[in-house]
Coordinates of C-alpha atoms in Angstrom, one line a residue:
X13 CA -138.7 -59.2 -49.9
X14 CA -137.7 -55.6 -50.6
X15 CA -135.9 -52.9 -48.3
X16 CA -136.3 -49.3 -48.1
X17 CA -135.3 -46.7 -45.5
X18 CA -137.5 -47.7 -43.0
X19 CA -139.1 -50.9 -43.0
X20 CA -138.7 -54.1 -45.2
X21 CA -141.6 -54.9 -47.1
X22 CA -143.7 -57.2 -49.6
X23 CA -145.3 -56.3 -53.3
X24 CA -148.6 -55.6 -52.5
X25 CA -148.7 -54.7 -49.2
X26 CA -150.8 -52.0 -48.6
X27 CA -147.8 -49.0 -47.4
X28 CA -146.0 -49.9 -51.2
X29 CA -147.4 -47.6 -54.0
X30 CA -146.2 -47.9 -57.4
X31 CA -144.7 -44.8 -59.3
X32 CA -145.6 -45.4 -63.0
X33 CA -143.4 -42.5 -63.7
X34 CA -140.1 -43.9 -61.9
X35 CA -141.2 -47.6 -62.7
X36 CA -140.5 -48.4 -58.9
X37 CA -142.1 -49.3 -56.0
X38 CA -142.2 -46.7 -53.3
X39 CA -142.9 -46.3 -49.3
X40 CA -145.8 -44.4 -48.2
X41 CA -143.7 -43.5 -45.0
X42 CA -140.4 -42.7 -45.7
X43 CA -140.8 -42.0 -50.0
X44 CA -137.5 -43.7 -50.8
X45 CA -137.6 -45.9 -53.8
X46 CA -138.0 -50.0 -52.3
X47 CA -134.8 -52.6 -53.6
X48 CA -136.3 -56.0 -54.1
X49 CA -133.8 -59.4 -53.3
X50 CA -133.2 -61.5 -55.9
X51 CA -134.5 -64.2 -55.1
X52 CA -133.1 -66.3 -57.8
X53 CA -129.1 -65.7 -56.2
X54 CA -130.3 -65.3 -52.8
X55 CA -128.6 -62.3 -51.7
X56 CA -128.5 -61.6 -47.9
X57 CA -127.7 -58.1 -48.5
X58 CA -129.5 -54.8 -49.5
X59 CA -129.2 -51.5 -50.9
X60 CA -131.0 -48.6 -49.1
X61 CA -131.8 -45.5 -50.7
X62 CA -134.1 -42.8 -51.1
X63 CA -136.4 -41.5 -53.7
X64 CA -134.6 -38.5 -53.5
X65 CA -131.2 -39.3 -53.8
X66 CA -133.1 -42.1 -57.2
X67 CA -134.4 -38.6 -58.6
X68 CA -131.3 -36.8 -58.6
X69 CA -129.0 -39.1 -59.5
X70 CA -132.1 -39.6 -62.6
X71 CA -131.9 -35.9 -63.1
X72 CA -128.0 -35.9 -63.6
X73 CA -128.1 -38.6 -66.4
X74 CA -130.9 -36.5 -68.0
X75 CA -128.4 -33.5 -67.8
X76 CA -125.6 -35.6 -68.7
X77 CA -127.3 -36.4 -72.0
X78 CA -128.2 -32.9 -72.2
X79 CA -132.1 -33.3 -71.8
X80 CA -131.9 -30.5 -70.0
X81 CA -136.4 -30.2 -69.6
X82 CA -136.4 -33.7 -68.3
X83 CA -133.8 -32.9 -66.0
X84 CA -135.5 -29.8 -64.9
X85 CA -138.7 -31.7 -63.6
X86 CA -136.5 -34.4 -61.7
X87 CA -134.7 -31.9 -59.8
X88 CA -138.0 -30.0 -59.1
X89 CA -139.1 -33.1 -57.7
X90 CA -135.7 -33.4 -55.9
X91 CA -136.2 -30.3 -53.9
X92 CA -140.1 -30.6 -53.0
X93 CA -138.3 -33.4 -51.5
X94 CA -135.4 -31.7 -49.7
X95 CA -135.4 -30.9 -46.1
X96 CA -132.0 -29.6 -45.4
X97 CA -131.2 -26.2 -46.4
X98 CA -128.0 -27.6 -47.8
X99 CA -129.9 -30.1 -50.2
X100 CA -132.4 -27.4 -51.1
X101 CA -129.3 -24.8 -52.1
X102 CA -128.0 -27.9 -54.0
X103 CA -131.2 -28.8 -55.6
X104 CA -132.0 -25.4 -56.5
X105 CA -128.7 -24.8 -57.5
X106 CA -129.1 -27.5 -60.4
X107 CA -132.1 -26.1 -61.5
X108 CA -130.7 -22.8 -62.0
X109 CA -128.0 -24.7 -64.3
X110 CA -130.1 -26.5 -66.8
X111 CA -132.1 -23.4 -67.1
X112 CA -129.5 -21.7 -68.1
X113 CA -128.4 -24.4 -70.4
X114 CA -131.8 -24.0 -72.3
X115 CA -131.6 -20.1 -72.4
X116 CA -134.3 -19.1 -69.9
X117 CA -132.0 -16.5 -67.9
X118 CA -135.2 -15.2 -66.0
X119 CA -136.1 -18.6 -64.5
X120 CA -132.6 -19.5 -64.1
X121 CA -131.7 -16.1 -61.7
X122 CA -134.8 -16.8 -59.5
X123 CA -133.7 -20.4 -58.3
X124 CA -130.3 -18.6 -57.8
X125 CA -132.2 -16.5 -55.8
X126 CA -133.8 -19.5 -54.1
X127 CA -130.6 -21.4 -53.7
X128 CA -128.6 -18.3 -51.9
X129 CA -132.4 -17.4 -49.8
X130 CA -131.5 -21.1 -48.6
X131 CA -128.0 -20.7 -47.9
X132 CA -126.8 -20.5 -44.2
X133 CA -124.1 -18.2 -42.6
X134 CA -121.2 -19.9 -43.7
X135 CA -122.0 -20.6 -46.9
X136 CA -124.3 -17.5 -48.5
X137 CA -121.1 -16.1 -49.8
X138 CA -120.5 -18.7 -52.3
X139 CA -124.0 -19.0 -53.4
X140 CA -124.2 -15.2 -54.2
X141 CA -120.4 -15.3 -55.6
X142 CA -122.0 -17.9 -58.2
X143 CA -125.0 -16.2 -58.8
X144 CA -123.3 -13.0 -59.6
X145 CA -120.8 -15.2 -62.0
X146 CA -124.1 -15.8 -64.1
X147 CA -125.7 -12.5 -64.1
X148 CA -121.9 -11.4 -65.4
X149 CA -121.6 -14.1 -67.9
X150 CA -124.9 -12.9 -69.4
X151 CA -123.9 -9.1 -69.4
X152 CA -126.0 -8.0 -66.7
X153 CA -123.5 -6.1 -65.1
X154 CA -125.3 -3.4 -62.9
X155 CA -127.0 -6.7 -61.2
X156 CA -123.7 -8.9 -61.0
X157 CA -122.4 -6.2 -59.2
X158 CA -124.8 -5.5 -56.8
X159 CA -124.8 -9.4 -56.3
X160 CA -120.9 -9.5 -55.7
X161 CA -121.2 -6.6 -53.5
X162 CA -124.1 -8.8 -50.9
X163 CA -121.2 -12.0 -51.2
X164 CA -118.4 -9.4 -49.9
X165 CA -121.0 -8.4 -47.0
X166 CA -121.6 -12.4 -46.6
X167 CA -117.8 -13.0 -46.1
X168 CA -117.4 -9.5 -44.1
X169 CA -120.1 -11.0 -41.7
X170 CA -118.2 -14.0 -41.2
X171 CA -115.4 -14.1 -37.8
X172 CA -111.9 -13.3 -38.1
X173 CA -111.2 -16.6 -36.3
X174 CA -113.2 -18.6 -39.3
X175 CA -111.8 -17.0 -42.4
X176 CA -109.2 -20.0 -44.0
X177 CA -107.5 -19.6 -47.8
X178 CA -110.7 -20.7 -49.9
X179 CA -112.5 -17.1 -48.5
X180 CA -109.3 -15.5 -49.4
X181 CA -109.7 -16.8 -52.9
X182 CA -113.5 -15.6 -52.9
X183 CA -112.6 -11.5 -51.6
X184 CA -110.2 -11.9 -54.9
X185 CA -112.2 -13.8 -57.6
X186 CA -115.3 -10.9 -56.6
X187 CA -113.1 -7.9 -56.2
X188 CA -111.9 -9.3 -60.0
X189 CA -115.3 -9.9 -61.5
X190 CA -116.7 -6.1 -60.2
X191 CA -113.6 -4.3 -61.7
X192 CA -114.5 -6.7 -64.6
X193 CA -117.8 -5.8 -64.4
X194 CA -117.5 -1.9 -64.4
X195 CA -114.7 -2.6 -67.1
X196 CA -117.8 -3.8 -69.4
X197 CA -119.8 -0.8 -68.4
X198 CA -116.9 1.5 -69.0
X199 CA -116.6 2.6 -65.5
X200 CA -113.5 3.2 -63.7
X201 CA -114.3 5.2 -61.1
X202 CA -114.7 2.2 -58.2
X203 CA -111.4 -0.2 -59.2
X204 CA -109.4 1.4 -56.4
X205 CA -111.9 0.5 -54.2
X206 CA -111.9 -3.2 -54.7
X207 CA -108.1 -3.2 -55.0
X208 CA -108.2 -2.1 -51.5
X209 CA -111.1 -4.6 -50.5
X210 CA -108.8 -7.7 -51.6
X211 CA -106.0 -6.0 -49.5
X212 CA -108.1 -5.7 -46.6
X213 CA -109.4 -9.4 -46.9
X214 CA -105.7 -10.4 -46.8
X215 CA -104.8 -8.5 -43.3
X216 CA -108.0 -10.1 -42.2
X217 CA -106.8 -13.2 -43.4
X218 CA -103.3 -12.2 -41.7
X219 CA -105.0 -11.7 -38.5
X220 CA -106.9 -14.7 -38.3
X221 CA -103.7 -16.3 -38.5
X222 CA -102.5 -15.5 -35.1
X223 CA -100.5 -11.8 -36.2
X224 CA -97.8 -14.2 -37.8
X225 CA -94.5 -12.8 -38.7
X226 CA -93.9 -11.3 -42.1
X227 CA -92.2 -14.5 -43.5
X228 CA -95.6 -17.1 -42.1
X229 CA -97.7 -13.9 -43.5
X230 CA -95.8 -14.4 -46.9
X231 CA -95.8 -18.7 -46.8
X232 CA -99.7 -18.5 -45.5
X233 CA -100.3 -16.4 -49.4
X234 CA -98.4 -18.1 -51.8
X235 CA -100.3 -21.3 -50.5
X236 CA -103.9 -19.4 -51.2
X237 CA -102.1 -18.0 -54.5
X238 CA -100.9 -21.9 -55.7
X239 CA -104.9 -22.6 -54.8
X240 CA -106.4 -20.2 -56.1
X241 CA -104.5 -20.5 -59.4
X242 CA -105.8 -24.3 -59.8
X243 CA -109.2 -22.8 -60.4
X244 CA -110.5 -21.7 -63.4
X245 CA -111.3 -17.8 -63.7
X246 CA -109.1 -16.7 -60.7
X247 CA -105.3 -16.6 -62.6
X248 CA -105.9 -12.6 -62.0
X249 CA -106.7 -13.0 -58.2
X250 CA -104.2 -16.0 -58.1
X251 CA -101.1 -13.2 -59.1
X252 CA -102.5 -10.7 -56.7
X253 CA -101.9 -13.2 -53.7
X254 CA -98.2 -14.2 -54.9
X255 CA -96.9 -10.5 -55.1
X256 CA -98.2 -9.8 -51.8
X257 CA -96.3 -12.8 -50.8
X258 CA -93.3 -11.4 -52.8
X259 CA -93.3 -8.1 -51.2
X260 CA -94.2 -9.4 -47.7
X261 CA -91.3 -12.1 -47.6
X262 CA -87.9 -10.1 -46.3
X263 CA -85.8 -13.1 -48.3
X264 CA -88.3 -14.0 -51.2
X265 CA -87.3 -17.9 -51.8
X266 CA -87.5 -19.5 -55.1
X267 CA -90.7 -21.0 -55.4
X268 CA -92.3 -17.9 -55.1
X269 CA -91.0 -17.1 -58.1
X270 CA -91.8 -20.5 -60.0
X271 CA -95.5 -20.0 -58.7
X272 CA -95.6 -16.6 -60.1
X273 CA -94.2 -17.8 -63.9
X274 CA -96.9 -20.7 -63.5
X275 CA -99.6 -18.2 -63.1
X276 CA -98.5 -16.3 -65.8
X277 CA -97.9 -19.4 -67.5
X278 CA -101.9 -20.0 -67.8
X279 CA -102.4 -16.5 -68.7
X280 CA -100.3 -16.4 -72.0
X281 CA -98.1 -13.8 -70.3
X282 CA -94.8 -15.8 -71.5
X283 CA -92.4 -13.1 -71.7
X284 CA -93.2 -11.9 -67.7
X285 CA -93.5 -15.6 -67.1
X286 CA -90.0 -16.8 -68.2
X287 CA -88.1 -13.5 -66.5
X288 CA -90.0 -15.3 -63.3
X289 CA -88.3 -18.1 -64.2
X290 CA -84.9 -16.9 -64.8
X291 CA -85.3 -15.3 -61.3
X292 CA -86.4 -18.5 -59.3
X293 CA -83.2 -20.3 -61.3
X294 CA -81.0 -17.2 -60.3
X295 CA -81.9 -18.4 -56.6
X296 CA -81.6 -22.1 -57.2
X297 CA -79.7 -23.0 -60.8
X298 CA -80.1 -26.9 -60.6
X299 CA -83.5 -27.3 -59.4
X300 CA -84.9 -29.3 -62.5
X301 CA -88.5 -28.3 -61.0
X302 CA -87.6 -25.0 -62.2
X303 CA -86.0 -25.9 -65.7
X304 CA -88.6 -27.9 -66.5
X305 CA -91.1 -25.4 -65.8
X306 CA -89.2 -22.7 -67.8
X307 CA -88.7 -25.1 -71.0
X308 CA -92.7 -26.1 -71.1
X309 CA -93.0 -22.3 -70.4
X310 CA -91.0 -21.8 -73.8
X311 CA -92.5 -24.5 -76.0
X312 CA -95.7 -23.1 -75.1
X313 CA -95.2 -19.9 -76.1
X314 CA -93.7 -21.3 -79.2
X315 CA -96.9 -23.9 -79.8
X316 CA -99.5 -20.9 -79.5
X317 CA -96.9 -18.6 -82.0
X318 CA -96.7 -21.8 -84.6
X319 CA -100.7 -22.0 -84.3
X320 CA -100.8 -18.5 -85.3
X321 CA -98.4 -18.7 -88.3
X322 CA -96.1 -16.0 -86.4
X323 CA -93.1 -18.3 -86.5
X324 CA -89.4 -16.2 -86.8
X325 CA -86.1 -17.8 -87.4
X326 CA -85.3 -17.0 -84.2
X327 CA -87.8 -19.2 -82.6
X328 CA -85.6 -22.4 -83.7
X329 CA -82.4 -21.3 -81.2
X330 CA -85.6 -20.9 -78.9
X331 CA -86.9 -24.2 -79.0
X332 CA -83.4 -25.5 -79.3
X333 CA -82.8 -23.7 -76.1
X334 CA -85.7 -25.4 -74.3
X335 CA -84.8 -28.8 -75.3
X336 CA -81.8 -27.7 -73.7
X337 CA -82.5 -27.5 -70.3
X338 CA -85.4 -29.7 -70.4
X339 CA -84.0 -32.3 -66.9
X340 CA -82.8 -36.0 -68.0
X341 CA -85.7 -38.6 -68.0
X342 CA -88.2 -35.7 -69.0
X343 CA -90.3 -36.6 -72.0
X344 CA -88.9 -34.3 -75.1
X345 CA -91.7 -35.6 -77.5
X346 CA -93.8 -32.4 -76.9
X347 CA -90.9 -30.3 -77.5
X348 CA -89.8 -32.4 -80.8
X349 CA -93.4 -32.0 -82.5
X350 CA -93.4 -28.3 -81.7
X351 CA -89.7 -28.0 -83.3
X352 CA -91.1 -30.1 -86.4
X353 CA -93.7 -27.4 -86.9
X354 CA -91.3 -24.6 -86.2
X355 CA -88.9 -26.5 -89.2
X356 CA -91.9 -26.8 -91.3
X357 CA -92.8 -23.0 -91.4
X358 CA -89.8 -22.5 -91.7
X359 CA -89.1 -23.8 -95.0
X360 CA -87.4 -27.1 -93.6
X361 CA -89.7 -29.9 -94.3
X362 CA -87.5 -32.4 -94.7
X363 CA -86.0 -31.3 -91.1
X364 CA -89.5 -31.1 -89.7
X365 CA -90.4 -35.0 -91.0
X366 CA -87.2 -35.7 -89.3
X367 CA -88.0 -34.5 -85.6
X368 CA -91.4 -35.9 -85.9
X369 CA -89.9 -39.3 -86.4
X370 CA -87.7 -39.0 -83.4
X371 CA -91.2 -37.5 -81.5
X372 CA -92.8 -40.6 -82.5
X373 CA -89.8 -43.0 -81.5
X374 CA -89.1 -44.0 -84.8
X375 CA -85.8 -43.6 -84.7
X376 CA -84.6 -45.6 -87.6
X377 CA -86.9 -43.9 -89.9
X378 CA -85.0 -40.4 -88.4
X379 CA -81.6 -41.9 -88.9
X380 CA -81.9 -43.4 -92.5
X381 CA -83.4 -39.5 -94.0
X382 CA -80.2 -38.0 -91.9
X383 CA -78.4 -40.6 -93.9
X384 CA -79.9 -39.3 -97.2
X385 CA -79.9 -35.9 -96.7
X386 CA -76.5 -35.7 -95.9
X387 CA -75.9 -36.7 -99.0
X388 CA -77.8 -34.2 -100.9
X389 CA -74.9 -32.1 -99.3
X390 CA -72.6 -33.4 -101.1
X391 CA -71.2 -31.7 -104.4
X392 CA -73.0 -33.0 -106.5
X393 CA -76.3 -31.8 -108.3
X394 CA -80.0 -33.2 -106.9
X395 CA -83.5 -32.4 -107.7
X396 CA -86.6 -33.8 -106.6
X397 CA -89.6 -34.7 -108.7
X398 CA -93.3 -33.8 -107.9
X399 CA -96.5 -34.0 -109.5
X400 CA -95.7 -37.5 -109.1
X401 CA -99.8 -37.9 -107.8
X402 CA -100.9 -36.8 -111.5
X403 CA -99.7 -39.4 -113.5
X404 CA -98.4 -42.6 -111.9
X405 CA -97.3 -41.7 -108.3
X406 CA -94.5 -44.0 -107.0
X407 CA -94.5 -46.6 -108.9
X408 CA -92.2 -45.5 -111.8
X409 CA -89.4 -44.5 -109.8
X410 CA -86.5 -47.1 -108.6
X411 CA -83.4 -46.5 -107.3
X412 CA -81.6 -46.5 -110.4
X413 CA -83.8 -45.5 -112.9
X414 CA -82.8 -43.0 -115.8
X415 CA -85.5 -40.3 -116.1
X416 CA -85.3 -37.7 -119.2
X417 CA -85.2 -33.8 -118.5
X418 CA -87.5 -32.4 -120.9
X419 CA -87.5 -28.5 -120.7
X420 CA -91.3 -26.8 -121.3
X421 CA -90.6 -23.2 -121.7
X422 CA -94.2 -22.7 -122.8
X423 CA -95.9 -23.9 -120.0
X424 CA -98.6 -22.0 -118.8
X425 CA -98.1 -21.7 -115.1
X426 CA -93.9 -22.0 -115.0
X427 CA -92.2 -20.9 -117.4
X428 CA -88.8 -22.5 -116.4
X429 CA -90.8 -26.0 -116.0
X430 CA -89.5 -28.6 -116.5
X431 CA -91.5 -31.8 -117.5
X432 CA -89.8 -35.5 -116.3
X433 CA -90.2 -38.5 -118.4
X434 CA -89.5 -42.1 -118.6
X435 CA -89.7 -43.5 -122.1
X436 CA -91.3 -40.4 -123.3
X437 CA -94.0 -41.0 -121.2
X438 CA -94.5 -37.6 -118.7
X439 CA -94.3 -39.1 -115.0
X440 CA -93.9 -35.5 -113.5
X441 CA -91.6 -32.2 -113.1
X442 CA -88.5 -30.5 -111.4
X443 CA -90.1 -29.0 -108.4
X444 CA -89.6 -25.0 -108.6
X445 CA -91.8 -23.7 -106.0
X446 CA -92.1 -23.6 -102.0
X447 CA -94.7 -25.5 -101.7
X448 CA -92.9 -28.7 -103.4
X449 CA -89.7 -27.8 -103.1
X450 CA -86.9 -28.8 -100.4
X451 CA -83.9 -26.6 -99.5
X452 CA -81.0 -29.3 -100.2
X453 CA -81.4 -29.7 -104.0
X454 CA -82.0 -27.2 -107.1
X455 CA -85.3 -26.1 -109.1
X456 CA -85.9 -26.0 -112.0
X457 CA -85.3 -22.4 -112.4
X458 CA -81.6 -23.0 -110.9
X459 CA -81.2 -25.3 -113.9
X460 CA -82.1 -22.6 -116.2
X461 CA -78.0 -22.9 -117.7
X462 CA -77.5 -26.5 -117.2
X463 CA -76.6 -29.2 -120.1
X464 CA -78.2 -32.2 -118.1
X465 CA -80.9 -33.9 -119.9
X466 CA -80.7 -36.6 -117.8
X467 CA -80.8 -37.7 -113.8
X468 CA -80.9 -41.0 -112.0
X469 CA -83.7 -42.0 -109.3
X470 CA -81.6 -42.2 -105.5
X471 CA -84.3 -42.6 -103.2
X472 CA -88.0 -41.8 -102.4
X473 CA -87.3 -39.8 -99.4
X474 CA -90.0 -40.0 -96.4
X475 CA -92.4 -41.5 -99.0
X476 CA -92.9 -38.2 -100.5
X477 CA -90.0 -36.4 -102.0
X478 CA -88.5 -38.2 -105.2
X479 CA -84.6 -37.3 -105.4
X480 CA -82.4 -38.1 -108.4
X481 CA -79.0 -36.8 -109.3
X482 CA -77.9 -35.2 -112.8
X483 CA -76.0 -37.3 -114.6

């Protein structure tokens, strides 16, 4: 026996048509897709479903594999089988998308056209607001902002009494996009103007809130500015809101503040970000909300200045700083890797190995290199071997073992070399350059007056650097 929306039925009977393209069997009445039992475990139970909701849940594992053509025709199907307007915006919608996603632009602004024709009252708004997001995406400016312009009548249209935070967020992510949008097209002469419509969309928004006091005005914007900021595009609009809320509040609290250096946060503003944050502290010094916000606020602004090679000595006390104030029980890993790299551009590479071990939570690895590199600070004279990977690596060197000093004044490339041996057999050099070199022992150029023909192996150190000590 199999179900379907309407009726259960038999194979062959005569209102069950095959579909050689879905491989199901389908209902002449209702069109949804029939579940057969299986008879072998005897269920008692069935699944109902229709062939629409089996072609578009088809035409999103098409997408998902990025068979975008394929897709195309399910969803096709999908809406010559939609009745609502909602699932005909949604189908069309889709469509639009995966033409997009194969480059036809033309095809994929008519079912945006379709999809917003279908929209109802309520809803136009965000159809157009989308629409207009593709036209700007593919530099059609003149169009995105006519488009942007019909959403702002769509939201105008709607009743004070109905406008809530998400239509807030839409006046401010399409009064962004059209000064965007005439940004592109090198025209400046309209940004005033759609300032003032976001401004007007919030005492609208005010109003619809039952005249509320200054303080509720203030509360009801930093809630649509901590929205607004969790989506993706709208960090402009999102700061907008929370200086309104700033200037509206007679005794601005904290948070205001910490939402404010979030928001700037996401927009690589760090600087204006961590004043935020030195404000909302000001206002409440223990809240470990706050320090921890202001300490990833710092080792981000370090991470994207490390990725950029634009590392300054400075940035060390920085980093120092955040770990700081980073709250008990928060993880410091993050912080410790971003330290290792600051260390590591630095010229510290032994330092940098070092926090990386205690980022990993090898900690006895950390403590047994602190062990030996306090001892290169002792008085006496270290240097460390490299060009170990060109003869023999590793495997010559023991702790203990008495290496020659051979100087090679006619070397080509250095020409304070000198070459390391071990029973006249070369097994490397004194390191003399910054890319081998570590900061707590002497090169080869240092050694330029020194008697020592000779030094004895102390320890491989992080499985890289080979230390001895003149002797």
């Amino acid at each position: 026996m199999g179900y379907c929306l309407c009726h259960p039925w038999k194979k062959g009977d005569p209102f069950v048509l095959p579909d050689h393209v879905l491989g199901k069997d389908i209902c002449i009445h209702c069109g949804g897709i029939i579940i057969y039992e299986d008879e072998g475990k005897h269920k008692k139970s069935h699944k109902h479903t229709s062939r629409r909701e089996y072609l578009y849940r088809k035409a999103k594992e098409c997408s998902i594999r990025k068979d975008h053509s394929t897709a195309i025709e399910f969803y096709k199907e999908v809406l010559s089988l939609s009745v609502a307007n909602r699932e005909k915006c949604e189908a069309s919608t889709e469509i639009a998308l995966e033409y997009e996603a194969i480059g036809d632009y033309d095809s994929a602004e008519s079912y945006w056209n379709k999809a917003c024709a279908a929209a109802g009252y309520s809803t136009v708004h965000m159809y157009l607001t989308e629409k207009g997001d593709f036209l700007y995406r593919k530099g059609r400016y003149e169009k995105a902002i006519s488009t942007y312009e019909e959403a702002l009548k769509a939201l105008d249209a709607l009743k004070d009494t109905s406008i809530n935070s998400s239509h807030l967020i839409y006046y401010a992510r399409i009064a962004h996009y059209i000064i965007a949008s005439y940004d592109e097209l090198e025209k400046d002469n309209h940004k005033e103007k759609y300032h003032n419509v976001l401004k007007h969309a919030i005492d609208r928004y005010i109003h619809s809130r039952n005249h509320a006091d200054d303080e509720s005005k203030a509360n009801y914007l930093s809630e649509t500015a901590w929205a607004a900021s969790q989506h993706e595009g709208v960090n402009g609009e999102a700061l907008i809101l929370i200086d309104s809320a700033i200037r509206l509040h007679p005794h601005c609290p904290a948070n205001y503040y910490n939402i404010k250096a979030i928001i700037l946060n996401r927009g690589f503003h760090y600087d204006d970000a961590l004043k935020c944050y030195d404000i909302a502290l000001s206002k409440d010094p223990t809240n470990e909300t706050f320090l921890e916000n202001k300490a990833d606020c710092m080792r981000d602004k370090l991470k994207r200045k490390a990725f950029f090679k634009r590392i300054e000595p400075r940035d060390l006390e920085v980093i120092n700083e955040a770990l700081k104030i980073l709250p008990e029980g928060c993880d410091n890993s993050p912080y410790l890797y971003v330290k290792a790299e600051i260390l590591d551009q630095l010229g510290e590479p032994v330092k940098a190995r070092i926090c990386n071990a205690l980022g990993a939570k090898r900690y006895d690895e950390a403590d047994k290199a602190e062990r030996q590199l306090k001892q290169l600070k002792s008085s006496e004279t270290y240097i460390n071997i490299t060009g170990t990977q060109y003869y023999r690596n590793f495997a010559p060197f023991k702790e203990g073992t008495i290496v020659d000093l051979i100087r090679d004044p006619d070397n080509p490339h250095d020409r304070y070399a000198i070459r390391v041996e071990i029973n006249g057999e070369t097994v490397g050099y004194v390191a003399n350059n910054q890319y081998t070199l570590i900061k707590e022992v002497k090169s080869s150029r240092n050694l330029k007056h020194s008697k020592s023909t000779r030094a004895e192996v102390q320890f491989i150190l992080f499985n890289q650097w080979v230390i001895a000590k003149l002797i």
